[in-house]
C-alpha cells in the first residue's frame, strides 16, 4: 500500500506526496505522485502508471476528497507518468490535463478527448489553482523533448519530475534525503543516461538556482530539502550527461 504524506501545509494550501509501495511488483519502477491543494481545488502531478492506479487512488483518498482533483499535470509522456490517465478520467470525465503542446496529440492515446487537454507552450505558463498560482517551468530535454516541472512560489516547493530521481534500495527507502554524499550513488547513473543534453541541463541549473526552493520533489526516490536543494543543483551542473556522460553508449552502433 502506498503512503500519503503531507509535506507542506499553510491553511488550505497543501502538498501531499504519495510515496513508496512495498506491495508493488519489483518489475515496475517506484514512483512518487504529488497532490497540490488550494481551497476546494487540487492538482495531481504525474499520476503514474495504470498498474498503480488503485494504490495511488486509495492513498490520495486517505488524505483528501479525490473529487477535489480538477487537474492532472503530465510532466512528459512516459508510461510511468501518465498511462493511468484513462482510469482517472473514468473517475472524473471533467478532469483537465496540462501537458506540453509537443505531446498533445500523443498522450490522448492513453485517454481523453478534445476537451481534456491544456497544451503548455514551450516557454511555460501559470496554472491557477484555488487561491494560488503554480508555474509550469520548462525543462525540455531533461529528459523528454517536451518536459515541464511545477514551481509553487508560495510554498517554495519545486516538483522536478525525473530530475533529482534516485533508484533507492529497500534499506535506503527514506522520504527525505538525509545524507547527500551517500545519495549520489543512487542517482548518478540515472542522470547520466536519461538526461540527454548538457546544454539543457546547464540552462535549467542556471534558471532554477535563482528560485527560492525549500523542497525539490522528484518523481522517483527521496525529496531534497533545505541546503540539499542547492547541493543537488550544483552536483547536477557539474555532471556530464547524454553521450558525453556515456562513452560506451556513444561508441555503439
Ligand atoms: Fe521519464
Ligand atoms: Fe520517471
GROMACS .gro file of N, CA and C in nm, residues 132-206:
model
  225
  132UNK      N    1  -0.419   3.020  -0.540
  132UNK     CA    2  -0.277   3.037  -0.572
  132UNK      C    3  -0.254   3.019  -0.722
  133UNK      N    4  -0.128   3.038  -0.761
  133UNK     CA    5  -0.090   3.016  -0.899
  133UNK      C    6   0.038   2.933  -0.899
  134UNK      N    7   0.034   2.824  -0.972
  134UNK     CA    8   0.154   2.742  -0.991
  134UNK      C    9   0.220   2.786  -1.122
  135UNK      N   10   0.346   2.750  -1.139
  135UNK     CA   11   0.417   2.786  -1.261
  135UNK      C   12   0.468   2.658  -1.328
  136UNK      N   13   0.434   2.640  -1.455
  136UNK     CA   14   0.492   2.530  -1.533
  136UNK      C   15   0.627   2.578  -1.585
  137UNK      N   16   0.735   2.516  -1.536
  137UNK     CA   17   0.872   2.561  -1.567
  137UNK      C   18   0.930   2.470  -1.676
  138UNK      N   19   0.981   2.529  -1.786
  138UNK     CA   20   1.038   2.445  -1.893
  138UNK      C   21   1.158   2.364  -1.845
  139UNK      N   22   1.163   2.237  -1.884
  139UNK     CA   23   1.278   2.150  -1.855
  139UNK      C   24   1.296   2.059  -1.977
  140UNK      N   25   1.292   2.120  -2.095
  140UNK     CA   26   1.298   2.041  -2.219
  140UNK      C   27   1.431   1.967  -2.231
  141UNK      N   28   1.422   1.845  -2.281
  141UNK     CA   29   1.537   1.753  -2.297
  141UNK      C   30   1.590   1.702  -2.164
  142UNK      N   31   1.512   1.722  -2.055
  142UNK     CA   32   1.551   1.670  -1.923
  142UNK      C   33   1.439   1.582  -1.868
  143UNK      N   34   1.410   1.466  -1.913
  143UNK     CA   35   1.480   1.408  -2.025
  143UNK      C   36   1.401   1.415  -2.155
  144UNK      N   37   1.271   1.448  -2.146
  144UNK     CA   38   1.188   1.443  -2.266
  144UNK      C   39   1.203   1.572  -2.346
  145UNK      N   40   1.182   1.561  -2.478
  145UNK     CA   41   1.196   1.678  -2.566
  145UNK      C   42   1.089   1.785  -2.539
  146UNK      N   43   0.978   1.747  -2.475
  146UNK     CA   44   0.880   1.844  -2.428
  146UNK      C   45   0.853   1.812  -2.282
  147UNK      N   46   0.912   1.888  -2.189
  147UNK     CA   47   0.914   1.848  -2.047
  147UNK      C   48   0.892   1.971  -1.958
  148UNK      N   49   0.805   1.957  -1.860
  148UNK     CA   50   0.781   2.068  -1.767
  148UNK      C   51   0.787   2.020  -1.622
  149UNK      N   52   0.829   2.113  -1.536
  149UNK     CA   53   0.823   2.095  -1.391
  149UNK      C   54   0.718   2.192  -1.336
  150UNK      N   55   0.691   2.180  -1.206
  150UNK     CA   56   0.599   2.275  -1.141
  150UNK      C   57   0.671   2.347  -1.028
  151UNK      N   58   0.661   2.479  -1.030
  151UNK     CA   59   0.713   2.558  -0.918
  151UNK      C   60   0.595   2.623  -0.846
  152UNK      N   61   0.595   2.607  -0.714
  152UNK     CA   62   0.493   2.672  -0.631
  152UNK      C   63   0.564   2.779  -0.548
  153UNK      N   64   0.560   2.905  -0.593
  153UNK     CA   65   0.638   3.010  -0.525
  153UNK      C   66   0.586   3.041  -0.385
  154UNK      N   67   0.460   3.010  -0.356
  154UNK     CA   68   0.404   3.037  -0.223
  154UNK      C   69   0.460   2.935  -0.123
  155UNK      N   70   0.457   2.808  -0.161
  155UNK     CA   71   0.506   2.701  -0.072
  155UNK      C   72   0.657   2.683  -0.084
  156UNK      N   73   0.715   2.740  -0.190
  156UNK     CA   74   0.858   2.720  -0.222
  156UNK      C   75   0.889   2.571  -0.241
  157UNK      N   76   0.794   2.506  -0.307
  157UNK     CA   77   0.810   2.364  -0.342
  157UNK      C   78   0.828   2.356  -0.493
  158UNK      N   79   0.923   2.272  -0.537
  158UNK     CA   80   0.951   2.257  -0.680
  158UNK      C   81   0.940   2.108  -0.714
  159UNK      N   82   0.844   2.076  -0.801
  159UNK     CA   83   0.827   1.937  -0.847
  159UNK      C   84   0.916   1.919  -0.970
  160UNK      N   85   1.016   1.831  -0.957
  160UNK     CA   86   1.121   1.823  -1.060
  160UNK      C   87   1.113   1.697  -1.146
  161UNK      N   88   1.007   1.619  -1.130
  161UNK     CA   89   0.984   1.504  -1.219
  161UNK      C   90   1.107   1.413  -1.221
  162UNK      N   91   1.163   1.376  -1.335
  162UNK     CA   92   1.276   1.282  -1.337
  162UNK      C   93   1.409   1.347  -1.296
  163UNK      N   94   1.415   1.479  -1.291
  163UNK     CA   95   1.537   1.545  -1.243
  163UNK      C   96   1.542   1.530  -1.091
  164UNK      N   97   1.654   1.479  -1.041
  164UNK     CA   98   1.664   1.453  -0.898
  164UNK      C   99   1.620   1.313  -0.861
  165UNK      N  100   1.585   1.233  -0.963
  165UNK     CA  101   1.539   1.096  -0.937
  165UNK      C  102   1.651   1.009  -0.881
  166UNK      N  103   1.615   0.918  -0.793
  166UNK     CA  104   1.711   0.821  -0.739
  166UNK      C  105   1.643   0.686  -0.735
  167UNK      N  106   1.720   0.582  -0.764
  167UNK     CA  107   1.669   0.445  -0.756
  167UNK      C  108   1.719   0.387  -0.624
  168UNK      N  109   1.631   0.387  -0.526
  168UNK     CA  110   1.673   0.354  -0.389
  168UNK      C  111   1.654   0.206  -0.358
  169UNK      N  112   1.756   0.144  -0.296
  169UNK     CA  113   1.735   0.008  -0.247
  169UNK      C  114   1.643   0.011  -0.125
  170UNK      N  115   1.578  -0.102  -0.094
  170UNK     CA  116   1.479  -0.102   0.015
  170UNK      C  117   1.535  -0.048   0.147
  171UNK      N  118   1.664  -0.073   0.175
  171UNK     CA  119   1.719  -0.029   0.304
  171UNK      C  120   1.745   0.122   0.309
  172UNK      N  121   1.739   0.189   0.195
  172UNK     CA  122   1.760   0.335   0.191
  172UNK      C  123   1.632   0.405   0.148
  173UNK      N  124   1.521   0.348   0.184
  173UNK     CA  125   1.393   0.389   0.130
  173UNK      C  126   1.333   0.505   0.211
  174UNK      N  127   1.404   0.618   0.219
  174UNK     CA  128   1.354   0.727   0.305
  174UNK      C  129   1.278   0.830   0.223
  175UNK      N  130   1.194   0.909   0.293
  175UNK     CA  131   1.115   1.012   0.224
  175UNK      C  132   1.203   1.131   0.187
  176UNK      N  133   1.293   1.172   0.278
  176UNK     CA  134   1.381   1.286   0.253
  176UNK      C  135   1.526   1.239   0.245
  177UNK      N  136   1.603   1.304   0.159
  177UNK     CA  137   1.746   1.276   0.153
  177UNK      C  138   1.806   1.315   0.287
  178UNK      N  139   1.882   1.224   0.349
  178UNK     CA  140   1.943   1.260   0.478
  178UNK      C  141   2.095   1.255   0.475
  179UNK      N  142   2.152   1.206   0.364
  179UNK     CA  143   2.298   1.206   0.351
  179UNK      C  144   2.327   1.226   0.202
  180UNK      N  145   2.347   1.353   0.164
  180UNK     CA  146   2.357   1.386   0.021
  180UNK      C  147   2.469   1.308  -0.047
  181UNK      N  148   2.587   1.304   0.016
  181UNK     CA  149   2.702   1.239  -0.049
  181UNK      C  150   2.673   1.092  -0.077
  182UNK      N  151   2.609   1.026   0.019
  182UNK     CA  152   2.573   0.885   0.000
  182UNK      C  153   2.464   0.869  -0.106
  183UNK      N  154   2.376   0.971  -0.116
  183UNK     CA  155   2.263   0.965  -0.209
  183UNK      C  156   2.309   0.968  -0.356
  184UNK      N  157   2.425   1.027  -0.381
  184UNK     CA  158   2.474   1.042  -0.519
  184UNK      C  159   2.479   0.908  -0.592
  185UNK      N  160   2.521   0.803  -0.521
  185UNK     CA  161   2.535   0.673  -0.587
  185UNK      C  162   2.402   0.621  -0.641
  186UNK      N  163   2.290   0.665  -0.583
  186UNK     CA  164   2.159   0.617  -0.628
  186UNK      C  165   2.102   0.700  -0.744
  187UNK      N  166   2.166   0.814  -0.775
  187UNK     CA  167   2.110   0.897  -0.881
  187UNK      C  168   2.206   0.923  -0.998
  188UNK      N  169   2.334   0.892  -0.979
  188UNK     CA  170   2.432   0.931  -1.081
  188UNK      C  171   2.408   0.860  -1.215
  189UNK      N  172   2.396   0.729  -1.212
  189UNK     CA  173   2.376   0.653  -1.336
  189UNK      C  174   2.248   0.695  -1.408
  190UNK      N  175   2.143   0.715  -1.331
  190UNK     CA  176   2.014   0.756  -1.388
  190UNK      C  177   2.028   0.888  -1.464
  191UNK      N  178   2.092   0.987  -1.401
  191UNK     CA  179   2.102   1.119  -1.465
  191UNK      C  180   2.195   1.116  -1.585
  192UNK      N  181   2.305   1.045  -1.575
  192UNK     CA  182   2.397   1.037  -1.689
  192UNK      C  183   2.326   0.981  -1.813
  193UNK      N  184   2.247   0.876  -1.792
  193UNK     CA  185   2.188   0.807  -1.906
  193UNK      C  186   2.059   0.874  -1.956
  194UNK      N  187   1.973   0.918  -1.862
  194UNK     CA  188   1.841   0.966  -1.904
  194UNK      C  189   1.842   1.111  -1.948
  195UNK      N  190   1.931   1.193  -1.893
  195UNK     CA  191   1.930   1.334  -1.928
  195UNK      C  192   2.009   1.353  -2.057
  196UNK      N  193   1.944   1.407  -2.161
  196UNK     CA  194   2.000   1.399  -2.295
  196UNK      C  195   2.094   1.511  -2.334
  197UNK      N  196   2.091   1.624  -2.266
  197UNK     CA  197   2.161   1.741  -2.318
  197UNK      C  198   2.230   1.819  -2.207
  198UNK      N  199   2.363   1.835  -2.219
  198UNK     CA  200   2.437   1.916  -2.121
  198UNK      C  201   2.394   2.062  -2.128
  199UNK      N  202   2.366   2.109  -2.250
  199UNK     CA  203   2.325   2.249  -2.266
  199UNK      C  204   2.192   2.274  -2.195
  200UNK      N  205   2.097   2.182  -2.214
  200UNK     CA  206   1.967   2.196  -2.146
  200UNK      C  207   1.983   2.188  -1.995
  201UNK      N  208   2.068   2.098  -1.949
  201UNK     CA  209   2.092   2.081  -1.805
  201UNK      C  210   2.151   2.208  -1.745
  202UNK      N  211   2.253   2.264  -1.812
  202UNK     CA  212   2.318   2.384  -1.757
  202UNK      C  213   2.222   2.501  -1.755
  203UNK      N  214   2.140   2.511  -1.860
  203UNK     CA  215   2.041   2.618  -1.867
  203UNK      C  216   1.939   2.604  -1.753
  204UNK      N  217   1.894   2.481  -1.728
  204UNK     CA  218   1.798   2.455  -1.619
  204UNK      C  219   1.861   2.490  -1.484
  205UNK      N  220   1.984   2.445  -1.462
  205UNK     CA  221   2.051   2.472  -1.333
  205UNK      C  222   2.061   2.621  -1.310
  206UNK      N  223   2.093   2.693  -1.414
  206UNK     CA  224   2.111   2.839  -1.402
  206UNK      C  225   1.976   2.904  -1.364
   0.00000   0.00000   0.00000
